[in-house]
Coordinates of C-alpha atoms in Angstrom, one line a residue:
X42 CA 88.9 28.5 3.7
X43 CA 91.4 26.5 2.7
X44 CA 95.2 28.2 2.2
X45 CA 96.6 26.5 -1.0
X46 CA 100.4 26.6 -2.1
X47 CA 102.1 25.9 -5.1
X48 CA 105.8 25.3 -6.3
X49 CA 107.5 27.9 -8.8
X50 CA 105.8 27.2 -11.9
X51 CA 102.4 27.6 -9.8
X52 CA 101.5 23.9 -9.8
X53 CA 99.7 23.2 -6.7
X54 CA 101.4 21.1 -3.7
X55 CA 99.1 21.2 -1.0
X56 CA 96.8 22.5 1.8
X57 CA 98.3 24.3 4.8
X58 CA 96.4 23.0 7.6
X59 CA 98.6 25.4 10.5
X60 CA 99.0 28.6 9.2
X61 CA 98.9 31.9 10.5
X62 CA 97.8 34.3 7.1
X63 CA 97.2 37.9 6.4
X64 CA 96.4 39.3 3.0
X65 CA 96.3 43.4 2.9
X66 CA 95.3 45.3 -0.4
X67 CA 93.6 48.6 -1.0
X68 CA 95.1 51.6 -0.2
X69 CA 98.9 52.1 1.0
X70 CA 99.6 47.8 1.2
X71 CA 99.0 45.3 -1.2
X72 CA 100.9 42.3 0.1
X73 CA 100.8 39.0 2.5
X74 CA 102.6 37.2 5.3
X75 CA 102.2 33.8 6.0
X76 CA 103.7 32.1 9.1
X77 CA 104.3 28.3 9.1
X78 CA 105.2 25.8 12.5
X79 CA 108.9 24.9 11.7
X80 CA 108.3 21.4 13.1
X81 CA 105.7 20.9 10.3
X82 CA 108.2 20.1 7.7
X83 CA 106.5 22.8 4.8
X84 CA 109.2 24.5 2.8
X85 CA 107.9 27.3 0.0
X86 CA 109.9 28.3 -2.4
X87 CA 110.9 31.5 -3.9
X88 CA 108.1 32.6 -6.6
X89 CA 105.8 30.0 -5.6
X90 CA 102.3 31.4 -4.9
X91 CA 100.2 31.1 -1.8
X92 CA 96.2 32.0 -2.2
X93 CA 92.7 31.0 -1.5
X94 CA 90.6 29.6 -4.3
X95 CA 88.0 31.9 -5.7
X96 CA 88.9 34.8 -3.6
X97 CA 91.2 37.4 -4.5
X98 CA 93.2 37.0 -1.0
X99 CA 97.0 35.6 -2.1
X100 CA 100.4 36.3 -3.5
X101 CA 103.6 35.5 -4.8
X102 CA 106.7 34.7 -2.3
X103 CA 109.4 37.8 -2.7
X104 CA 111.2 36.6 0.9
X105 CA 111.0 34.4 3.5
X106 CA 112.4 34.4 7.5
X107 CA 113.7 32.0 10.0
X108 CA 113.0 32.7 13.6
X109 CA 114.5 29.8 15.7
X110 CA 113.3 31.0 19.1
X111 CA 110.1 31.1 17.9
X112 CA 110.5 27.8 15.8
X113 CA 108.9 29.7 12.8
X114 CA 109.0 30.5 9.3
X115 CA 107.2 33.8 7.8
X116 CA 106.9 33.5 4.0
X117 CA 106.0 37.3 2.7
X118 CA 105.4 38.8 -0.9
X119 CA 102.9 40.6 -2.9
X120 CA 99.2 40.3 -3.7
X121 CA 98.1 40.1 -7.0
X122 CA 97.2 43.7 -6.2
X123 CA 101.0 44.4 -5.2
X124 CA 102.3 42.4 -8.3
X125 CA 101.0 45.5 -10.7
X126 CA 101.4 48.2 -8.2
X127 CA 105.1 47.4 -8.4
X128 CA 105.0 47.8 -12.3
X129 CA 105.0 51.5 -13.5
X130 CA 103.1 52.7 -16.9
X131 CA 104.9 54.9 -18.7
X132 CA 104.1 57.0 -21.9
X133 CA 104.6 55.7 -25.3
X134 CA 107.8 57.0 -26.8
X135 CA 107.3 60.3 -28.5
X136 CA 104.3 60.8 -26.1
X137 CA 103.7 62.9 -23.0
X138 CA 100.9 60.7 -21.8
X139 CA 99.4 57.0 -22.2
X140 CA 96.0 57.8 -23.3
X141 CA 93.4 55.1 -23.7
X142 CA 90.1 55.0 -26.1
X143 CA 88.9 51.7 -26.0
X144 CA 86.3 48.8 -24.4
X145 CA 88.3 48.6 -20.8
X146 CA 89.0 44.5 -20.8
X147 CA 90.7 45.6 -24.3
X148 CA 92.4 48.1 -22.3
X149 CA 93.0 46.3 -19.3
X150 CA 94.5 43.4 -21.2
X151 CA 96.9 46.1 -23.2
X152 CA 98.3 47.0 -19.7
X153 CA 98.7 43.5 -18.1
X154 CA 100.8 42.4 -21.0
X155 CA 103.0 45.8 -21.1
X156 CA 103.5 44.6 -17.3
X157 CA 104.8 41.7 -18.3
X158 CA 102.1 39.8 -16.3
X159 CA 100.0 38.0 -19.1
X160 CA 101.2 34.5 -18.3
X161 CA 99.7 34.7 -14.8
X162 CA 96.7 37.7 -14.8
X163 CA 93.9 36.7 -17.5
X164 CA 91.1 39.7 -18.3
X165 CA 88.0 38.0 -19.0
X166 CA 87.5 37.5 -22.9
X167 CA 84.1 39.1 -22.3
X168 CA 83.4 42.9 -23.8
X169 CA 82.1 44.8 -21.0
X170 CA 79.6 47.2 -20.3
X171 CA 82.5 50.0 -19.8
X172 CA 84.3 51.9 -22.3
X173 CA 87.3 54.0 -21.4
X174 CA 88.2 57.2 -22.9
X175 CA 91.4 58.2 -20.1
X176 CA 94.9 59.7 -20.0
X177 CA 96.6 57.9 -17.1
X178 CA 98.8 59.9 -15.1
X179 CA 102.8 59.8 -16.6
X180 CA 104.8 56.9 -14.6
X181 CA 101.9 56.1 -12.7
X182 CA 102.4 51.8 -11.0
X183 CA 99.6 50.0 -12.7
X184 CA 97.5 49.6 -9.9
X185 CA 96.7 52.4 -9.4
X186 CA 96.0 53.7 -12.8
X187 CA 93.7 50.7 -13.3
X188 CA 91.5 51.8 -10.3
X189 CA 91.8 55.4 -11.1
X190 CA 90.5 54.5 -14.8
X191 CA 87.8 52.0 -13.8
X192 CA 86.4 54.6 -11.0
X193 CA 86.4 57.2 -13.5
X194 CA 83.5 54.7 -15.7
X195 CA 82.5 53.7 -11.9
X196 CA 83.4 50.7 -11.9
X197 CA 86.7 48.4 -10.1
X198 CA 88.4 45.7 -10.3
X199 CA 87.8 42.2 -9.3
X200 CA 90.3 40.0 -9.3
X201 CA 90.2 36.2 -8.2
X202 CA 92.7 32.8 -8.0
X203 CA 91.3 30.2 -10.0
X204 CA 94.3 27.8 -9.7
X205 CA 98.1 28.3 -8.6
X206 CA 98.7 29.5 -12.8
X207 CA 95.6 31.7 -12.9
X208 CA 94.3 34.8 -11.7
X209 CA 91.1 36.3 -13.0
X210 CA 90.8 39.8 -13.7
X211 CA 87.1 41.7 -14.8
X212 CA 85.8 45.6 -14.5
X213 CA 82.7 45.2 -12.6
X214 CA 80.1 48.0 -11.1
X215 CA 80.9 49.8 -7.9
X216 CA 78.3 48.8 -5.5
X217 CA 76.6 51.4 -4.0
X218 CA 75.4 49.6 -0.6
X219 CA 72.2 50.6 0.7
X220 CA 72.3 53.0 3.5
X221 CA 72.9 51.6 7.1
X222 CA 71.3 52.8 10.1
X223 CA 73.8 53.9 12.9
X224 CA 72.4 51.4 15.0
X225 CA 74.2 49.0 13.1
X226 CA 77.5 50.8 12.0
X227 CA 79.3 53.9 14.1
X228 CA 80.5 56.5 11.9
X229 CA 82.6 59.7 12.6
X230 CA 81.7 62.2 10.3
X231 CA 83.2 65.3 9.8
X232 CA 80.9 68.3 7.3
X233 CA 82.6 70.9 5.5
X234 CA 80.2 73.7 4.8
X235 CA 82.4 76.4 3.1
X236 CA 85.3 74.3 1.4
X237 CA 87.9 76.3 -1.1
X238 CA 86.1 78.4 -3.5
X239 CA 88.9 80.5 -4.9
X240 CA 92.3 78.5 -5.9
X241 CA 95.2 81.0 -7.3
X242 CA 97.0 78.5 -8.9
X243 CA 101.1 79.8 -9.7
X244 CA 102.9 78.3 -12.8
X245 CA 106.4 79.8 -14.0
X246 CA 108.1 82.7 -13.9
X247 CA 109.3 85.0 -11.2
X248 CA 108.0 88.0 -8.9
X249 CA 105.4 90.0 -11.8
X250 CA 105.9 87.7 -14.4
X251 CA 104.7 85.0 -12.9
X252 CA 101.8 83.3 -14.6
X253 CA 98.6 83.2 -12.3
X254 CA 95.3 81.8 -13.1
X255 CA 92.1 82.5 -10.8
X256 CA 90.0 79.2 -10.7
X257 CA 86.6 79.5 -8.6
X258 CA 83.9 76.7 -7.3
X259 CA 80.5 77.9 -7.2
X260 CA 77.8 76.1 -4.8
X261 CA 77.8 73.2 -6.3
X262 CA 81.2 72.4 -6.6
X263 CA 81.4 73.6 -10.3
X264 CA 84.7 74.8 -11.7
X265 CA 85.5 77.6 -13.7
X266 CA 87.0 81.3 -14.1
X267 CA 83.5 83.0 -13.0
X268 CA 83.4 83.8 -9.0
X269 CA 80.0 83.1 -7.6
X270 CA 80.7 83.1 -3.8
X271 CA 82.0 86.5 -2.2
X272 CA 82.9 88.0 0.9
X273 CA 82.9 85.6 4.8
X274 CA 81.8 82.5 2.1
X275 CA 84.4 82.3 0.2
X276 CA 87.7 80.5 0.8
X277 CA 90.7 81.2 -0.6
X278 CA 93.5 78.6 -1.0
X279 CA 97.3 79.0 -3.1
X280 CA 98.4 76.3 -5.5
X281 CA 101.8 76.3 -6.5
X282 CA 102.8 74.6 -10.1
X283 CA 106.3 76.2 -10.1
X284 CA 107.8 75.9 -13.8
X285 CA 103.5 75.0 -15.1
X286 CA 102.9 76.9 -18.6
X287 CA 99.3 78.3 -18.3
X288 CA 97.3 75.2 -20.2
X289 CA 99.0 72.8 -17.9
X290 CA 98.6 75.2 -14.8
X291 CA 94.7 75.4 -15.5
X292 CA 94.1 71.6 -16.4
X293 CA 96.0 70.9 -13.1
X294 CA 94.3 73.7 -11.3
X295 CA 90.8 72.6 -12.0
X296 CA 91.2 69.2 -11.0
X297 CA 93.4 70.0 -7.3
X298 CA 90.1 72.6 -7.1
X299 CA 87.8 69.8 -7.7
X300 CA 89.5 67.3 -5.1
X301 CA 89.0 70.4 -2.8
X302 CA 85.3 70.4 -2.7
X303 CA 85.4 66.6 -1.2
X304 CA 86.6 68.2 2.2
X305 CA 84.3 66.3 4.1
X306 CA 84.9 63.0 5.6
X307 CA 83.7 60.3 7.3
X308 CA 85.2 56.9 9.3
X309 CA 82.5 54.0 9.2
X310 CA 83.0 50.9 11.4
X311 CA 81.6 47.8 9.3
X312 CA 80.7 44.6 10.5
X313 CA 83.0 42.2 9.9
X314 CA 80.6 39.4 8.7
X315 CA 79.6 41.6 5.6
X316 CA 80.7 41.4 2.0
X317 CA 82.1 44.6 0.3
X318 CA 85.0 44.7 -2.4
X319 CA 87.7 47.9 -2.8
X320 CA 85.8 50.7 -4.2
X321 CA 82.5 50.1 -3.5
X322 CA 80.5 52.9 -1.6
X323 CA 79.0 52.4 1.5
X324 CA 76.2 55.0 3.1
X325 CA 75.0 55.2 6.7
X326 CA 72.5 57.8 7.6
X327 CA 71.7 59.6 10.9
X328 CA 68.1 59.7 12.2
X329 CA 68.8 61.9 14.7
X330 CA 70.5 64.6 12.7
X331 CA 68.6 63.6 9.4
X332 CA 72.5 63.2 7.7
X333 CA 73.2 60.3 5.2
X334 CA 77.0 60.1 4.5
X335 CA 78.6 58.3 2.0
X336 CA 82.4 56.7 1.4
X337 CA 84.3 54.2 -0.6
X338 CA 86.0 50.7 1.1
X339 CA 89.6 51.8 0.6
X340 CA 91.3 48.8 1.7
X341 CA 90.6 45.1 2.8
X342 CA 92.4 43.6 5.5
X343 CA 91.8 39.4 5.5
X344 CA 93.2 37.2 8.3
X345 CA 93.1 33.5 8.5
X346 CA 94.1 31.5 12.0
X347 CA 93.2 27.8 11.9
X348 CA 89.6 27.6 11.3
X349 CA 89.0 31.2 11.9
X350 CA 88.4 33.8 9.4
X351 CA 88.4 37.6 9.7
X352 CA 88.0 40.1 7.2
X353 CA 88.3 44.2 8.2
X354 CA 87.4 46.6 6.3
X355 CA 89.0 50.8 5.8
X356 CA 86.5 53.0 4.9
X357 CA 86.8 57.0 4.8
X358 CA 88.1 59.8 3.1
X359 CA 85.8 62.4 1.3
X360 CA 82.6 61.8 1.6
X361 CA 79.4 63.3 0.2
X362 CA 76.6 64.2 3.1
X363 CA 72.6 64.3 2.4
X364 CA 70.2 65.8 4.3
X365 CA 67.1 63.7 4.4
X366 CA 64.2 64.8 3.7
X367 CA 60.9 65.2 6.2
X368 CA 60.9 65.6 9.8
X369 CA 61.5 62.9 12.4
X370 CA 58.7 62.3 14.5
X371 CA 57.3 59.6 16.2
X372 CA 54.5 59.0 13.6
X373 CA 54.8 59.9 9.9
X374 CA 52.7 59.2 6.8
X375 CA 53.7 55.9 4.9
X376 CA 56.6 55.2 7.8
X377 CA 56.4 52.9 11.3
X378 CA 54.4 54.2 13.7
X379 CA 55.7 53.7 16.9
X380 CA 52.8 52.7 19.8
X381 CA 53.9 53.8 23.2
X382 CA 52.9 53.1 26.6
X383 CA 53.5 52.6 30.4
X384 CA 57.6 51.5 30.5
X385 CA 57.6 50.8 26.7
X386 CA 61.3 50.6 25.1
X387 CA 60.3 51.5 21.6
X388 CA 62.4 50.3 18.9
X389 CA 62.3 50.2 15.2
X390 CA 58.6 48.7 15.5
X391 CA 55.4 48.7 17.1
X392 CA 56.1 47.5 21.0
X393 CA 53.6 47.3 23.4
X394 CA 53.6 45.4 27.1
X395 CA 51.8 45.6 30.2
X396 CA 54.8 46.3 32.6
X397 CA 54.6 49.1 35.5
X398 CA 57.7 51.4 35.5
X399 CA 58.0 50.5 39.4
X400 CA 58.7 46.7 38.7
X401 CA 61.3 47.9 35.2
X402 CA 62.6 50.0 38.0
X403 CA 63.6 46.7 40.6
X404 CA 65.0 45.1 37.6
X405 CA 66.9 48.3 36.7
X406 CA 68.2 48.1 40.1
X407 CA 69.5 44.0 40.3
X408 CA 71.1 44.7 37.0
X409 CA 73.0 47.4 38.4
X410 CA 74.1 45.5 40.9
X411 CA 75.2 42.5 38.8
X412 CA 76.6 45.1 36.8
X413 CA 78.7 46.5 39.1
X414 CA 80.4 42.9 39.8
X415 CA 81.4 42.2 37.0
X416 CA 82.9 45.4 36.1
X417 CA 85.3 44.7 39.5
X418 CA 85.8 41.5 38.2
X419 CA 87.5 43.2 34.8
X420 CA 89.0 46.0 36.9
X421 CA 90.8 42.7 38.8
X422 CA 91.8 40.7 35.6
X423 CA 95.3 42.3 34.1
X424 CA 96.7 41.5 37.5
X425 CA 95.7 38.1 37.7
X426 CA 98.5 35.4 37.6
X427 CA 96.6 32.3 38.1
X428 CA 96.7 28.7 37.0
X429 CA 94.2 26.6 34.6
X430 CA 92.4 25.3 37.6
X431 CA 91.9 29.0 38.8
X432 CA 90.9 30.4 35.7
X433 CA 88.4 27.8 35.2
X434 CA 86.9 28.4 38.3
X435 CA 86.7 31.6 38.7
X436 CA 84.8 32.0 34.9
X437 CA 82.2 29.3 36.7
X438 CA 81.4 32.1 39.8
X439 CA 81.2 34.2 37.0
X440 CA 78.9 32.4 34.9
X441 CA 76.8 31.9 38.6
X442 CA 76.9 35.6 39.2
X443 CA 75.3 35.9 35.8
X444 CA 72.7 33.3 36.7
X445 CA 71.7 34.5 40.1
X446 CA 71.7 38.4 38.3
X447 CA 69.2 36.8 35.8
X448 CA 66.7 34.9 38.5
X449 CA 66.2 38.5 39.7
X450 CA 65.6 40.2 36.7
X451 CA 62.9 37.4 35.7
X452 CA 61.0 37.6 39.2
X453 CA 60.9 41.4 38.9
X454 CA 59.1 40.8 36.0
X455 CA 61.4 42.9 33.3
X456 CA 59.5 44.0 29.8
X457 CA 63.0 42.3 28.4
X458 CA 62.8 39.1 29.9
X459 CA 63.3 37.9 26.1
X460 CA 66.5 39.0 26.4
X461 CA 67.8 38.2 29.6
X462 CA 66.6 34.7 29.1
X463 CA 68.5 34.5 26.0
X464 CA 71.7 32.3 25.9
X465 CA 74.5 31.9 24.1
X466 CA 77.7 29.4 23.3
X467 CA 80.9 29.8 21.8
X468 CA 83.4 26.9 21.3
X469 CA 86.6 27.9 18.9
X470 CA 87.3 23.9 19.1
X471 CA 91.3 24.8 20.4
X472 CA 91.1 25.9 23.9
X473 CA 88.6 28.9 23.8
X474 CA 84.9 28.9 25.3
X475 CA 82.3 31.3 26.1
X476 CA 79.0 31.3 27.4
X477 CA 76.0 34.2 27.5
X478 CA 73.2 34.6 29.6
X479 CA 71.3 37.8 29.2
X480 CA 73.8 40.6 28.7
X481 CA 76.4 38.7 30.7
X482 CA 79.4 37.1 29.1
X483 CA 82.0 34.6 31.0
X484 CA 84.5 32.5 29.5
X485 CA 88.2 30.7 29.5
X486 CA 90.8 29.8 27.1
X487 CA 92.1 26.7 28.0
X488 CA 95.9 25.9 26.6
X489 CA 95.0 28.0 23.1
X490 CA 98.9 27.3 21.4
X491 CA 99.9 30.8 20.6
X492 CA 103.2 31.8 18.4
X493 CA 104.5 34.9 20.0
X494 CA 107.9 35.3 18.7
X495 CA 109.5 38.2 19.6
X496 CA 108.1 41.2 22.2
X497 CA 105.0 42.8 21.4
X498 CA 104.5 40.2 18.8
X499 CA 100.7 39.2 18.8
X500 CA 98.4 36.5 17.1
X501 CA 95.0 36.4 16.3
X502 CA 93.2 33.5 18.6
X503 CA 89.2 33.7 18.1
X504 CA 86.3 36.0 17.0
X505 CA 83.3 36.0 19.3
X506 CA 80.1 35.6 17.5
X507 CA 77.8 39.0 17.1
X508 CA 75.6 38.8 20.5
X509 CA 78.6 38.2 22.9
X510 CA 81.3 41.0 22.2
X511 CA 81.8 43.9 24.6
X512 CA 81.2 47.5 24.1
X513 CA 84.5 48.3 25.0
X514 CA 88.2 47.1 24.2
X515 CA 89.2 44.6 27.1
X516 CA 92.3 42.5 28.4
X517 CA 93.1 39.7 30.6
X518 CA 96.5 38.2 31.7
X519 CA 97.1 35.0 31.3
X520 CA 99.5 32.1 32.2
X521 CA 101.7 29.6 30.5
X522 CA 103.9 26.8 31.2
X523 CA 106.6 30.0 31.0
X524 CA 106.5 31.0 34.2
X525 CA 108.7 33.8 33.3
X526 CA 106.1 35.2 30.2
X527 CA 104.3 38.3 30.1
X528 CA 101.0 37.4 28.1
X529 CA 97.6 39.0 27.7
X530 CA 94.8 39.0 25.8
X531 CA 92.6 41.7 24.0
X532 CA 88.9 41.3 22.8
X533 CA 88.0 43.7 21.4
X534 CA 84.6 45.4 20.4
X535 CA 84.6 43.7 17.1
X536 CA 85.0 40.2 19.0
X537 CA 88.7 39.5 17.6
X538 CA 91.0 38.0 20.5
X539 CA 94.3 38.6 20.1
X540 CA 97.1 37.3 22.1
X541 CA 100.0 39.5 23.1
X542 CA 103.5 38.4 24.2
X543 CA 104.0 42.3 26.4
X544 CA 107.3 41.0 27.9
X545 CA 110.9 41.7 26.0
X546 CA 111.6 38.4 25.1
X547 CA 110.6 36.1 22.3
X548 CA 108.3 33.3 23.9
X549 CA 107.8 30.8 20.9
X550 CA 104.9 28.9 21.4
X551 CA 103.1 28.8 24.4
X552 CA 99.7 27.3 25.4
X553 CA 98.0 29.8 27.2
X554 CA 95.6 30.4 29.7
X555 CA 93.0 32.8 30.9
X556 CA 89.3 33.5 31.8
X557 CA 87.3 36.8 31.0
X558 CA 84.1 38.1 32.1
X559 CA 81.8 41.4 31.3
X560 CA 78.1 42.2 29.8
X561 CA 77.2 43.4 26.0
X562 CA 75.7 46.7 27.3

């Protein structure tokens, strides 16, 4: 992806070529950081915009900063996202309330030019599909109002740069993604089977003359004045509108009552190579406890290093929980049916071999073994202090021990010899290289130039391709012409490598070294 930046009037200059990037929007940060090599001569100005083309990942420059240690400049400001978050709606004059009743890109254009951000934000000159009939919330920023009035038509907003003057702005369907086995994301979710039923909401008044309204949830989650669940079921929760005269008390009642029943939640881990946009819902299901959990992407997270490209996703909050339907067994009508025999894996499909237990057993056994080497390899890496020619060789033993720990496994004669057969290569083209073999992963960064510039400061050096990442958050130590630096480095379980100045000094730029070795399993 190419980083583009423009002067003040949005005309574009150039192409950053070095350029550290992260763009944050969603929920709780809408806003950027870009940090430029001093030496390389690039000087943005105030108000000039930085973005990629055809995405919505970019900004506007509020502030910049100098570091000279670190021999750096960090240009930050606000996404487009951040630009109407930091404008407020307010109520016509005379009115309690902004209340719209119109096709939304009618609507949505309305806003943008009471923001004062026509000239840059254009709503597509389409008519949609949606039509809006809302009452945004009094002194509400305008970010949040918009998403809060698409989601109530389901819908969002997708916004994208189509040159340094322009940014795109259209109300387009929530997605709802199609549910994803466990085996492919992790989840945390959390079921709430008995959430508030019974909400005394308080409005004005004092002691006895205090206004109180009774508001109840029946099974279903519907509101009204009628109590449906009694006795060890029901749930009883206060909500106190101090000053609230009894229309307002109820409206506000019925909707804090209706957030309530959403108690559940859920924390789903998504792959970083997928596509998803703010808003849209994604769905996992559990086969083992027949559950199917639901959630909205809440915020977007987009990193750029060099050539590399990582996108992260939030997802969580309330969620809505399914019980599938059926039983789980290991045949069912119109389903897979699952063929087993003598040492069988089984696995989404029909499987068979003709592989004795005692020789998956031997295997079993040498891969143990290997196993267990590697994992003292990794116990023995955060002490390492060791030079390139070191590094290098050890991550060559480990590669052999890898190789020897595969020849076994093949003459044992393993039902998986697919996969320990199976290799795999990683070159980042600047100074980081790994290699698979089976489930074994060994590798070195050789002189990757890292820009730590202060302590604890960190930079993002390399994702490892789906295949070779571990199943647990790792670190190595490294070294660097500093013989005085403190640096590691963290992969984690989503393959990111991130580089780490842990010392209590700014390091600048360093080319750093290190090797790393452990299995996939």
């Amino acid at each position: 992806m190419d980083i583009i930046y423009t002067d003040e009037a949005g005309n574009d200059v150039g192409i950053l070529q070095r350029a550290y990037f992260d763009c944050a929007f969603g929920s709780g940060e809408n806003n950027f950081e870009l940090t430029l090599d001093a030496e390389s001569n690039i000087r943005i100005s105030k108000g000039a915009r930085v973005y990629i083309e055809d995405t919505e990942y970019g900004g506007v420059v509020d502030s910049y900063a100098y570091d000279s240690a670190a021999g750096t400049y960090k240009y930050s400001g606000r996404s487009v996202h951040g630009l109407l978050a930091s404008k407020i709606i307010r109520p016509p004059a005379g009115t309690d309330y902004l209340v719209v009743n119109n096709e939304v890109h009618a609507a949505l254009r309305d806003i943008v030019r009471q923001c004062g951000l026509d000239g840059l934000i254009k709503v597509a000159d389409t008519v949609s599909s949606f039509t809006a009939k809302y009452q945004f919330d009094r002194f509400v920023d305008a970010y949040t109002g918009i998403v809060k009035m698409l989601k109530a038509q389901n819908a969002r907003p997708k916004f994208e740069w189509v040159d340094g003057k322009t940014i795109s702005l259209e109300a387009v369907q929530i997605t709802s993604h199609p549910a994803l086995d466990t085996d492919v994301v992790d989840h945390n979710f959390k079921h709430i089977h008995n959430p508030v039923s019974h909400l005394v909401c308080l409005g004005k008044g004092e002691l006895k003359d205090r206004t109180v309204i009774d508001l109840y949830a029946d099974a279903k989650g519907n509101v009204s004045k009628t109590q449906s669940i009694f006795g060890v079921d029901e749930v009883e929760e206060k909500y106190d509108y101090n000053g609230a005269e009894a229309e307002e008390l109820e409206k506000e009642g019925i909707k804090k009552l209706k957030e309530l029943q959403n108690a559940s939640s859920v924390d789903i881990n998504l792959k970083s190579d997928a596509s998803y946009g703010v808003g849209d819902i994604i769905t996992s299901y559990d086969i083992k406890t027949a559950t199917e959990v639901s959630a909205q992407v809440t915020k977007k997270i987009v990193t750029c290093a060099g050539d590399d490209v990582s996108i992260e996703y939030a997802v969580g909050g309330t969620a809505q929980s399914t019980s599938l339907s059926g039983s789980v067994s290991a045949s069912s009508g119109g389903g897979i049916t699952y063929t087993a025999g003598e040492g069988i894996k089984i696995s989404n499909a029909t499987i068979t071999a003709d592989v004795t237990q005692t020789k998956l057993d031997a295997v079993k056994n040498d891969v143990d073994a290997a196993n267990t080497s590697l994992s003292n390899i990794t116990a023995e890496l955060p002490q390492m202090k060791i030079d390139i020619t070191k590094a290098q060789a050890t991550a060559g033993a480990a590669n052999t021990t890898a190789a020897e720990a595969l020849e076994a496994a093949k003459k044992a004669g393993s039902v998986d010899v697919a996969a320990l057969v199976a290799t795999q290569e990683y070159d980042s083209k600047n100074g980081i290289r790994a290699r698979r073999v089976g489930k074994f992963v060994a590798g070195t960064i050789n002189g990757f130039k890292a820009n730590l510039t202060s302590s604890w400061a960190s930079q993002v050096i390399g994702t490892l391709p789906e295949g070779m990442r571990p199943t647990f958050n790792i670190e190595t130590s490294c070294t660097t012409a500093n013989t005085n630096a403190n640096v590691a480095v963290e992969i984690r379980t989503d393959g990111v490598m991130t580089a780490w100045n842990v010392g209590g000094t700014s390091l600048g730029n360093q080319n750093i070294y290190a090797n790393f070795a452990y299995t996939t399993e």
